[in-house]
Amino acid sequence: MDISEFIDPEKGLIRGEIFHNKEIYDQELEQVFARSWCFLAHDSMIPDSGDFIQNYIGEDPVLVVRQKDGSVKAFLNQCRHRGMRICRAERGNTSNFMCSFHGWNYGLDGEVIHIPHEKEIYDNLDPEVFRATQVRLANYKGFIFGTWDETVADFEEYMGDFAWYFDAYIDRFEGGMEVVGVHKWVLPANWKFNAEQPASDMYHGEVSHASAFQVMMPISEEDGAPPPWVMQQLGVLSEPAGFQFSAPNGHGTGWFKGGMPLMDETIMNWHQSTREEVSERLGEERFDLAGHANIFPNFMMLSNYTFRVTHPRGPDEMEIWAWSMAPKNASAEVKDAIRLDILRTFSPAGMFEQDDAVNWEEEQRIMRGHMARQKPLIYQQMIGQARYDADGLPGKTVDHVYAEEAARGMYQHYADLMSGKPWPELEKIKKAREQKERDEIAARASPAPKTAAGGGQ
Amino acid sequence: MNKPTRVPHLFRRPEQLAPADVPMETAYQLEQFLYAEAELLDAWQFNDWLALMAPDVHYWAPVRENRLAREAEQEMYPPGTAAHFDENFKMLGQRVARLYTHMSWSESPASRTRHLISNVRAHVTDNPDEFRVQSSFHVYRTSSERHQDSVIGRRYDLLRRADNDYGFQIADRTVVFDMSMLLVKNLSSFY
Ligand code: FES
Ligand SMILES: [Fe+2]
């Protein structure tokens, strides 16, 4: 199905059809999820030989397993015999996986190692054919991503300039990150809402999350007023300034100048105390450079160390799998403060998260309407304002934290993939598109004569 | 977090499986307290509900997982790890206050809830004023035009006699939801 009529990234217009249509959804499983790098696990989730977790690429369950030699392998959690789920636990430790239908037994690497009555009933068994379907893996600083696609670029190249921004979330500290909590839940809404929002929509916070900001703001016991450090945080919110970054492969991130507001004093004090260490590691300019982000298609993160995949479950349902992480070398007190902060803000019972759910639920419900899917929705914030490699920020950014550049970029990439064009061709198209945009920006900036093509307004 | 300490599974602790041993009158008082608590929640009297919490209350709801049969004892995350709620009195107070901001959009317009409480069983403790009380709940909810869901589970409470209208305070509550992945859009109520 040609979806290009629903998406016009240049004008910032997108029709609700892409959130509603079942045919489009099925096409996404094939063209988006099966052709992208998807987050599967973090090293700390499977530290020991035989440790495994199950995750998904789209609707396909994948077992991610620590091997005896310390490496990681991943394979489709589907028995080659009749397609039963090989392992029905979501996490654990094992020496092998036995399919509980007819008893085929798979090793930690997905090779079939035992088939009941094999000698009598199979002529000659080709291990290639019987092996569970393997996933191509990449490990970026402890974060394990997988793809079925042999033609998509290596993960670091796939991230492109976003890697520099990603590091501001995950590579702030020596020793890396570890998992301190997990939540999984179901929302009656399209997966793209929870990809687009962390990539691009900081704008909703002050209204959608007004109640949470109001009640979580610490006040001093004496005069009931917020202490100075809180006032400083609120200042960030009342005069929002910051940036948004958009990658050609659909990744996006945004952050406030001066950092995301923090409402927990333990975390605030710790965060400030790490300024020197983080600046030394990443450069001063990246200390405050975390807010929210999404690695296309569905791995989102927040500066509070929430990391999630949003699994598609039909056009009108998503599963959110969210891990709370903390710097491994932080004190026990700080780790626990981070764990509590996330469960009280961005978990299904979290005071921020509850209110996001209701937005997406209502959006989805309304998309059932005919008229609701006719007029395009407006994604035009900061349109035409993009710059490249400006303000010391690699790649394409806009100079405001409230912007929709990253949403436009995400849907451009989404449309590219949905066109079904092979990756090598898409890469050429993206390069040409970027060059054209760079030229236009340069032409606008240079004091050329009025007749210059592509001149300013 | 990957290696939860080996604690007996919450559902299978001998002291909780033991026959109830409070006198009939006490059992009646404890039950009536739980019903009153439920009624306050369904009536949106959250400040009155909060007043039923002891100042040292701990309100905790662990996350559960699908585990292999031989790892079944670890299907619930232990204290200090993955949880849906892990609250002291002040934290619960923030959640209550949020509901009265009229901007807590998940509950504005308010959902309609019914807390059904059953299977109440109570045990005495070393402290004559404190009782361990287990109860099952079914929280039915509708919201917006046509959303409806149910959250079902069991609670393990420590109830303490108190000088208030309802006779007790909740000193400790563990809420166990009968779900691994939560099949609801959020947990915007109290359980
Ligand atoms: S389906 Fe797995 S052994 Fe038959
Ligand atoms: Fe939000």
XYZ file of C-alpha atoms and ligand atoms in Angstrom:
653
model
C 0.000 0.000 0.000
C 1.301 3.436 -0.920
C 1.122 5.561 2.214
C 2.849 8.631 0.773
C -0.470 10.455 0.414
C -0.862 10.403 4.217
C 2.540 11.870 5.072
C 3.958 15.197 3.945
C 6.990 15.856 6.135
C 8.006 18.973 4.204
C 4.719 20.673 4.937
C 4.412 19.023 8.350
C 1.093 17.360 7.590
C 0.218 13.813 8.590
C -3.099 12.062 8.275
C -4.484 9.939 11.102
C -4.933 7.019 8.745
C -1.444 5.790 9.668
C -2.554 5.245 13.262
C -5.739 3.418 12.381
C -5.401 1.284 9.273
C -4.855 -2.460 9.728
C -3.289 -2.871 6.305
C -0.767 -0.160 7.125
C -0.077 -1.920 10.410
C 0.716 -5.233 8.735
C 2.981 -3.401 6.319
C 4.795 -1.816 9.290
C 5.663 -5.244 10.696
C 7.330 -6.121 7.411
C 8.781 -2.824 6.231
C 9.540 -1.042 9.515
C 10.131 -3.566 12.288
C 11.747 -6.316 10.224
C 14.110 -3.778 8.594
C 15.178 -1.732 11.633
C 17.481 -2.181 14.604
C 15.341 -2.881 17.681
C 16.399 -2.803 21.327
C 16.541 -6.293 22.811
C 18.422 -6.260 26.103
C 21.069 -4.668 28.258
C 24.151 -6.604 29.342
C 23.134 -6.252 32.991
C 19.858 -8.103 32.346
C 21.717 -11.295 31.441
C 25.041 -11.223 33.312
C 25.736 -14.982 33.618
C 26.043 -17.882 31.214
C 22.575 -19.293 30.536
C 20.781 -16.088 31.546
C 18.066 -15.185 29.081
C 15.322 -12.683 28.561
C 12.570 -12.683 26.006
C 11.886 -9.519 24.070
C 10.206 -8.730 20.763
C 11.009 -7.329 17.351
C 7.584 -6.071 16.374
C 5.286 -9.000 17.066
C 8.076 -11.590 16.822
C 9.304 -12.954 20.177
C 13.076 -13.160 20.474
C 15.164 -14.977 23.078
C 18.330 -13.127 24.036
C 20.775 -15.489 25.700
C 24.173 -15.170 27.382
C 26.421 -17.897 25.959
C 28.991 -19.973 27.819
C 31.802 -17.895 26.310
C 30.235 -14.653 27.522
C 28.935 -13.588 24.125
C 25.246 -12.991 23.421
C 23.070 -14.694 20.838
C 19.448 -14.097 19.979
C 16.929 -16.082 18.009
C 13.259 -16.165 17.175
C 11.440 -17.803 20.075
C 9.592 -20.124 17.737
C 10.089 -23.854 17.408
C 11.034 -24.882 13.884
C 8.700 -27.872 14.129
C 5.172 -26.477 14.524
C 5.916 -22.950 15.555
C 5.267 -23.320 19.272
C 6.909 -20.786 21.604
C 10.162 -22.473 22.600
C 10.535 -20.754 25.965
C 7.483 -19.484 27.809
C 9.243 -17.612 30.602
C 10.165 -13.956 30.167
C 13.423 -14.224 32.098
C 15.537 -16.817 33.840
C 18.569 -19.037 33.671
C 18.821 -22.341 31.852
C 21.218 -24.766 30.180
C 18.903 -25.423 27.214
C 15.396 -24.711 25.982
C 12.947 -27.569 25.550
C 9.869 -26.960 23.453
C 6.995 -28.331 25.502
C 4.946 -29.408 22.460
C 6.959 -32.408 21.197
C 10.160 -31.934 23.134
C 12.645 -30.564 20.638
C 15.557 -29.233 22.579
C 17.545 -26.136 21.671
C 20.927 -25.038 22.953
C 21.673 -21.561 24.299
C 22.581 -20.538 20.749
C 19.348 -21.787 19.156
C 20.879 -24.908 17.595
C 18.618 -27.910 17.888
C 20.462 -30.383 20.140
C 17.915 -33.115 20.699
C 14.832 -34.333 18.875
C 12.872 -37.195 20.472
C 13.037 -40.343 18.337
C 15.146 -38.498 15.792
C 16.908 -41.626 14.464
C 13.676 -43.433 13.662
C 11.706 -40.590 12.118
C 14.092 -38.248 10.316
C 16.183 -39.231 7.367
C 19.007 -36.843 7.717
C 18.724 -33.736 9.708
C 20.221 -30.539 8.303
C 21.156 -28.348 11.283
C 20.843 -25.243 9.080
C 17.171 -25.964 8.568
C 16.423 -26.998 12.132
C 18.230 -24.100 13.816
C 16.009 -21.427 15.383
C 15.988 -18.274 13.227
C 18.966 -16.137 14.206
C 18.962 -12.398 14.892
C 21.776 -10.107 13.738
C 23.054 -8.368 16.872
C 24.943 -5.240 17.854
C 26.153 -4.270 21.300
C 26.521 -0.533 21.826
C 28.032 0.196 25.250
C 26.049 -2.604 26.873
C 22.812 -1.972 24.965
C 21.994 -4.904 22.697
C 20.050 -4.263 19.509
C 18.897 -6.785 16.937
C 17.604 -6.887 13.390
C 16.522 -9.512 10.896
C 17.846 -7.386 8.050
C 21.261 -8.131 6.557
C 21.193 -5.010 4.399
C 20.619 -2.324 6.998
C 23.840 -0.515 7.941
C 25.789 -1.479 11.063
C 24.169 -0.151 14.214
C 26.529 2.783 14.770
C 26.088 3.933 11.216
C 22.335 3.425 11.555
C 22.378 5.765 14.571
C 24.535 8.299 12.738
C 24.863 11.591 14.623
C 22.389 10.351 17.196
C 25.141 8.255 18.818
C 26.659 11.484 20.163
C 23.337 12.330 21.821
C 22.665 8.756 22.968
C 25.917 8.848 24.944
C 24.529 11.710 27.006
C 21.917 9.241 28.310
C 23.926 6.044 28.658
C 27.622 6.792 28.714
C 27.861 9.480 31.360
C 29.703 7.291 33.829
C 32.535 4.820 34.065
C 31.031 1.369 34.596
C 27.887 2.020 32.580
C 24.334 1.303 33.640
C 22.395 -1.467 35.334
C 18.734 -2.370 35.612
C 16.951 -1.484 38.862
C 13.314 -1.981 37.889
C 10.949 -3.116 35.161
C 7.310 -2.472 34.203
C 5.225 -3.900 31.390
C 1.754 -2.785 30.469
C -0.733 -2.445 27.656
C -2.235 0.722 26.222
C -5.114 0.969 23.780
C -3.234 3.128 21.269
C -0.918 2.982 18.267
C 2.798 2.392 18.980
C 3.855 5.480 17.025
C 2.386 7.805 19.657
C 5.001 6.595 22.117
C 7.778 6.913 19.551
C 6.881 10.349 18.244
C 6.373 11.864 21.686
C 9.785 11.079 23.205
C 11.450 11.942 19.910
C 9.787 15.275 19.547
C 7.070 16.410 21.944
C 8.401 18.225 25.000
C 5.587 20.682 24.416
C 2.906 18.546 26.106
C 4.632 18.446 29.484
C 3.455 21.694 30.983
C -0.202 20.887 30.376
C -0.415 17.095 30.339
C 1.755 16.783 33.419
C 0.715 19.911 35.272
C -0.745 17.970 38.193
C 2.365 15.886 38.744
C 4.671 18.914 38.687
C 2.382 20.649 41.134
C 2.281 17.933 43.775
C 5.789 16.536 43.457
C 7.458 19.890 43.829
C 9.151 19.830 47.234
C 8.180 22.584 49.649
C 10.031 23.570 52.766
C 8.455 22.594 56.087
C 8.860 26.113 57.513
C 7.148 28.454 55.088
C 5.540 26.047 52.620
C 7.457 27.634 49.764
C 9.622 25.757 47.310
C 13.333 25.904 48.192
C 15.625 27.878 45.859
C 16.841 24.821 43.939
C 13.254 23.996 43.035
C 12.550 27.558 41.938
C 15.547 27.303 39.643
C 14.049 24.129 38.160
C 10.689 25.765 37.637
C 12.428 28.646 35.911
C 13.567 26.178 33.273
C 9.962 25.228 32.648
C 8.475 28.704 32.630
C 10.896 30.015 30.012
C 11.482 26.949 27.950
C 14.618 27.039 25.862
C 16.528 24.184 24.383
C 17.102 22.201 21.258
C 15.708 19.372 19.240
C 17.716 16.996 17.074
C 16.396 14.969 14.137
C 18.264 12.124 12.412
C 17.810 10.917 8.835
C 16.946 7.456 10.175
C 14.082 8.782 12.258
C 15.767 9.137 15.652
C 15.040 12.259 17.639
C 15.859 13.923 20.911
C 15.083 17.143 22.731
C 16.305 18.795 25.905
C 16.059 21.964 27.944
C 18.997 24.311 28.161
C 19.986 23.957 31.781
C 18.777 20.368 31.956
C 15.536 18.591 32.709
C 13.747 19.709 35.865
C 14.388 17.378 38.797
C 11.981 17.160 41.711
C 13.865 14.806 44.013
C 16.475 16.377 46.251
C 18.665 13.268 46.559
C 18.796 12.916 42.788
C 19.259 16.640 42.279
C 22.234 16.809 44.640
C 23.795 13.710 43.168
C 23.222 14.934 39.620
C 24.945 18.235 40.327
C 27.796 16.437 42.057
C 28.537 14.517 38.845
C 29.043 17.611 36.703
C 32.812 17.396 36.706
C 32.978 13.663 36.059
C 30.439 13.793 33.219
C 31.997 16.891 31.679
C 35.377 15.242 31.684
C 33.960 12.191 29.959
C 31.546 13.762 27.478
C 32.470 17.430 27.446
C 30.762 20.183 29.432
C 28.247 20.741 26.620
C 26.722 17.314 27.049
C 26.126 17.508 30.812
C 22.613 18.912 30.358
C 21.991 17.417 26.970
C 19.559 14.683 27.986
C 15.814 15.125 27.993
C 13.852 12.628 25.994
C 14.726 10.601 22.920
C 13.643 7.814 20.632
C 15.820 5.514 18.572
C 13.636 4.613 15.625
C 11.457 2.687 15.607
C 10.570 2.073 19.232
C 13.340 2.469 21.798
C 12.631 5.543 23.891
C 14.451 6.975 26.853
C 14.246 9.780 29.362
C 16.978 11.607 31.228
C 15.665 10.071 34.471
C 17.052 6.713 33.210
C 13.803 5.238 31.930
C 14.453 3.039 28.881
C 11.570 1.428 27.022
C 10.493 -0.436 23.963
C 7.002 0.177 22.687
C 5.863 -3.023 21.048
C 3.206 -2.818 18.339
C 0.131 -4.943 18.995
C -2.225 -4.111 16.181
C -3.007 -0.600 14.967
C -4.804 0.248 18.202
C -2.695 -1.349 20.913
C 0.843 -1.123 22.245
C 2.761 -2.890 24.961
C 5.220 -0.787 26.861
C 8.225 -2.643 28.272
C 10.073 -0.213 30.484
C 13.294 -0.688 32.392
C 14.528 1.626 35.118
C 18.282 1.877 35.015
C 20.880 3.527 37.191
C 24.590 4.205 36.882
C 26.272 1.045 38.097
C 28.779 2.874 40.248
C 26.282 5.209 41.902
C 25.648 4.745 45.635
C 22.884 2.412 46.814
C 21.004 5.470 48.055
C 21.095 7.159 44.652
C 20.121 3.994 42.817
C 17.132 3.553 45.070
C 16.135 7.188 44.670
C 16.219 6.719 40.886
C 14.192 3.499 41.130
C 11.552 5.175 43.291
C 11.457 8.320 41.192
C 10.756 6.357 38.015
C 8.097 4.120 39.524
C 6.348 7.185 40.954
C 6.501 9.173 37.698
C 6.881 7.032 34.570
C 5.390 3.629 35.417
C 1.756 2.537 34.918
C 1.035 3.885 38.406
C 3.350 6.853 37.815
C 1.912 10.296 38.189
C 3.223 11.434 34.796
C 2.577 8.251 32.889
C -1.092 7.928 33.840
C -1.837 11.177 32.092
C 0.064 10.283 28.918
C -2.093 7.164 28.653
C -5.303 9.111 28.492
C -4.051 11.345 25.647
C -3.108 8.384 23.491
C -6.261 6.455 24.333
C -8.466 9.338 23.216
C -6.420 10.042 20.066
C -6.742 6.411 19.062
C -10.430 6.190 19.797
C -11.204 9.257 17.697
C -9.236 7.928 14.711
C -12.068 5.464 14.188
C -14.058 8.342 12.745
C -14.086 8.974 9.025
C -13.741 12.741 9.242
C -11.109 12.432 11.962
C -8.764 10.886 9.396
C -9.409 13.355 6.566
C -7.774 16.639 7.511
C -4.083 16.152 8.204
C -2.800 16.771 11.721
C -0.447 19.722 12.043
C 3.237 19.033 12.713
C 4.616 22.475 11.871
C 6.390 23.765 14.978
C 9.754 25.319 14.073
C 9.294 24.311 10.455
C 11.932 25.695 8.101
C 14.232 26.524 11.036
C 16.567 23.561 10.826
C 20.315 24.103 10.823
C 23.179 21.654 10.441
C 26.123 21.348 12.806
C 25.172 24.562 14.594
C 25.870 25.536 18.219
C 28.327 22.660 18.505
C 25.543 20.139 17.911
C 26.193 17.506 15.261
C 23.594 16.960 12.535
C 20.238 18.651 12.137
C 18.810 20.632 15.027
C 16.364 23.428 15.711
C 16.889 26.076 18.343
C 13.863 25.389 20.501
C 12.870 22.582 22.813
C 9.252 22.920 21.719
C 9.469 21.819 18.116
C 8.298 19.127 15.723
C 11.410 18.790 13.610
C 12.114 15.340 15.054
C 8.525 14.195 14.452
C 8.753 15.337 10.823
C 12.071 13.516 10.557
C 10.620 10.393 12.123
C 7.664 10.282 9.746
C 9.893 11.029 6.771
C 11.984 7.997 7.634
C 8.862 5.954 8.355
C 7.510 6.844 4.901
C 10.879 5.945 3.359
C 10.787 2.473 4.901
C 7.100 1.971 4.133
C 7.828 2.649 0.464
C 9.518 -0.760 0.454
C 12.601 0.585 -1.289
C 15.730 -1.374 -0.364
C 18.146 0.108 2.194
C 20.937 0.976 -0.292
C 18.494 3.002 -2.337
C 17.060 4.675 0.774
C 20.552 5.672 1.841
C 21.078 7.424 -1.488
C 17.743 9.200 -1.244
C 18.557 10.351 2.289
C 21.972 11.656 1.290
C 20.531 13.620 -1.618
C 17.743 14.988 0.584
C 20.208 16.139 3.193
C 22.470 17.777 0.630
C 19.524 19.659 -0.840
C 18.502 20.883 2.581
C 22.039 21.935 3.462
C 22.271 23.868 0.174
C 18.960 25.604 0.803
C 20.014 26.611 4.286
C 23.326 27.923 2.985
C 21.547 29.872 0.244
C 19.189 31.432 2.795
C 22.054 32.387 5.066
C 24.303 33.949 2.435
C 23.566 37.572 1.498
C 22.897 36.617 -2.120
C 21.077 38.853 -4.596
C 17.269 38.805 -4.315
C 16.911 36.652 -7.390
C 18.858 33.730 -5.871
C 16.975 30.463 -6.086
C 15.543 29.310 -2.776
C 16.065 32.764 -1.250
C 14.498 33.740 2.061
C 10.930 34.815 2.673
C 18.153 -7.001 40.477
C 18.633 -10.069 38.359
C 19.176 -12.262 41.372
C 16.292 -11.643 43.745
C 17.107 -12.789 47.244
C 15.405 -16.063 48.029
C 12.353 -15.131 50.042
C 9.423 -17.517 50.385
C 6.782 -16.648 47.861
C 4.322 -14.214 49.342
C 1.382 -16.506 48.616
C 2.892 -19.504 50.322
C 4.096 -18.205 53.656
C 2.914 -20.568 56.402
C 1.733 -17.773 58.678
C -0.567 -16.534 55.950
C -1.921 -19.967 55.101
C -2.641 -20.770 58.772
C -6.282 -20.842 59.892
C -7.617 -17.471 60.935
C -7.320 -17.015 64.678
C -8.882 -13.702 65.666
C -12.045 -13.709 67.767
C -15.289 -13.360 65.835
C -15.933 -9.845 67.032
C -12.466 -8.687 65.993
C -12.929 -10.340 62.611
C -16.148 -8.400 62.178
C -14.462 -5.105 63.122
C -11.566 -5.714 60.745
C -13.882 -6.605 57.881
C -16.039 -3.561 58.479
C -12.900 -1.430 58.451
C -11.880 -2.771 55.045
C -15.371 -2.177 53.666
C -15.334 1.372 54.985
C -11.955 1.976 53.396
C -13.287 0.702 50.064
C -16.304 2.940 50.314
C -14.159 6.021 50.945
C -12.109 5.246 47.820
C -15.179 4.749 45.643
C -16.683 7.956 47.044
C -13.555 9.957 46.125
C -12.927 10.805 49.776
C -9.209 10.422 49.364
C -8.184 12.670 52.226
C -10.324 10.629 54.591
C -8.778 7.525 53.087
C -5.284 8.937 53.642
C -6.168 9.536 57.292
C -6.565 5.765 57.653
C -2.870 5.331 56.898
C -0.522 5.170 59.876
C 2.269 7.777 59.784
C 4.764 4.925 59.364
C 2.771 3.155 56.637
C 4.524 1.328 53.833
C 2.333 0.724 50.779
C 4.038 -1.618 48.361
C 3.062 -3.542 45.214
C 5.721 -5.773 43.643
C 6.016 -6.523 39.934
C 5.448 -10.156 38.892
C 6.886 -12.141 35.983
C 6.418 -15.359 34.043
C 9.200 -17.627 35.231
C 10.218 -21.183 34.524
C 8.544 -23.692 36.861
C 11.784 -24.310 38.750
C 12.192 -20.561 39.272
C 8.560 -20.052 40.316
C 9.547 -18.831 43.763
C 11.122 -15.799 42.068
C 8.081 -14.720 40.095
C 7.603 -11.737 42.386
C 10.269 -9.047 42.630
C 11.566 -8.655 46.194
C 11.412 -5.410 48.207
C 13.717 -2.687 46.941
C 13.405 -3.763 43.296
C 10.689 -3.569 40.632
C 7.403 -2.318 42.102
C 4.230 -0.554 41.031
C 3.918 1.252 44.348
C 6.576 1.734 47.021
C 5.195 4.543 49.117
C 5.439 6.105 52.531
C 2.795 8.404 54.006
C 4.169 11.527 52.350
C 4.326 9.872 48.959
C 0.736 8.654 49.219
C -0.196 12.201 50.185
C 1.242 13.486 46.898
C -0.827 10.988 44.957
C -3.950 12.065 46.819
C -3.197 15.747 46.307
C -2.763 15.144 42.582
C -6.312 13.881 42.289
C -7.583 17.192 43.654
C -5.640 19.421 41.239
C -8.399 18.938 38.631
C -5.560 18.521 36.145
C -4.837 14.860 36.809
C -6.192 14.047 33.399
C -6.287 10.280 33.910
C -8.866 10.951 36.645
C -10.373 14.135 35.304
C -13.149 13.479 34.428
C -13.065 10.972 37.232
C -13.362 7.299 36.552
C -16.052 5.279 38.285
C -14.641 2.588 40.533
C -16.063 -0.139 42.739
C -13.741 -1.805 45.195
C -15.138 -5.256 45.970
C -13.399 -6.797 48.989
C -13.659 -10.457 49.871
C -11.878 -13.536 51.293
C -10.909 -11.614 54.402
C -8.785 -13.626 56.829
C -7.100 -12.277 59.933
C -4.395 -13.373 62.312
C -3.276 -12.090 65.695
C 0.264 -10.815 66.209
C 2.543 -10.392 69.219
C 1.102 -6.917 69.577
C -2.497 -7.159 70.859
C -3.384 -3.980 68.921
C -2.084 -5.206 65.552
C -3.543 -7.793 63.198
C -2.356 -9.300 59.980
C -5.299 -9.158 57.595
C -5.469 -10.635 54.103
C -8.166 -9.668 51.661
C -8.886 -10.068 47.972
C -10.034 -7.157 45.840
C -11.708 -6.636 42.538
C -11.521 -3.031 41.430
C -13.908 -2.482 38.571
C -13.500 0.779 36.677
C -15.127 2.604 33.825
C -13.778 5.858 32.475
C -14.366 8.262 29.644
C -17.194 7.111 27.382
C -16.637 3.403 27.205
C -13.375 2.324 28.783
C -13.769 -0.449 31.324
C -11.321 -2.674 33.100
C -10.806 -4.763 36.179
C -7.865 -5.044 38.498
C -7.909 -8.074 40.745
C -5.500 -9.136 43.427
C -4.817 -9.764 47.085
C -3.657 -7.517 49.888
C -1.586 -8.330 52.942
C -2.188 -5.701 55.591
C -0.998 -4.937 59.053
C -3.937 -3.180 60.723
C -3.434 -1.331 63.986
C -6.148 -0.294 66.437
C -6.466 3.477 66.320
C -8.482 6.212 67.894
C -10.418 7.206 64.804
C -13.962 6.790 63.492
C -13.187 3.469 61.902
C -11.165 1.930 64.728
C -8.011 1.007 62.824
C -5.134 2.340 60.765
C -3.219 0.644 57.992
C 0.369 0.250 59.185
C 1.550 -1.815 56.258
C 0.015 -2.955 52.988
C 1.359 -5.224 50.281
C -0.772 -5.282 47.142
C -0.325 -8.176 44.759
C -1.912 -7.688 41.352
C -2.895 -10.910 39.608
C -1.113 -9.888 36.431
C 2.404 -10.051 35.150
C 2.167 -7.616 32.280
C -0.506 -5.167 33.416
C -3.460 -5.526 31.097
C -4.801 -2.098 32.030
C -3.853 1.340 30.774
C -2.762 2.606 34.175
C -3.083 2.148 37.931
C -4.708 5.450 38.739
C -6.632 4.296 41.798
C -5.594 2.917 45.191
C -5.917 -0.787 45.865
S 6.349 -27.627 18.027
Fe 8.172 -27.653 19.146
S 8.611 -29.746 19.239
Fe 6.860 -29.745 18.001
Fe 4.364 12.695 28.823
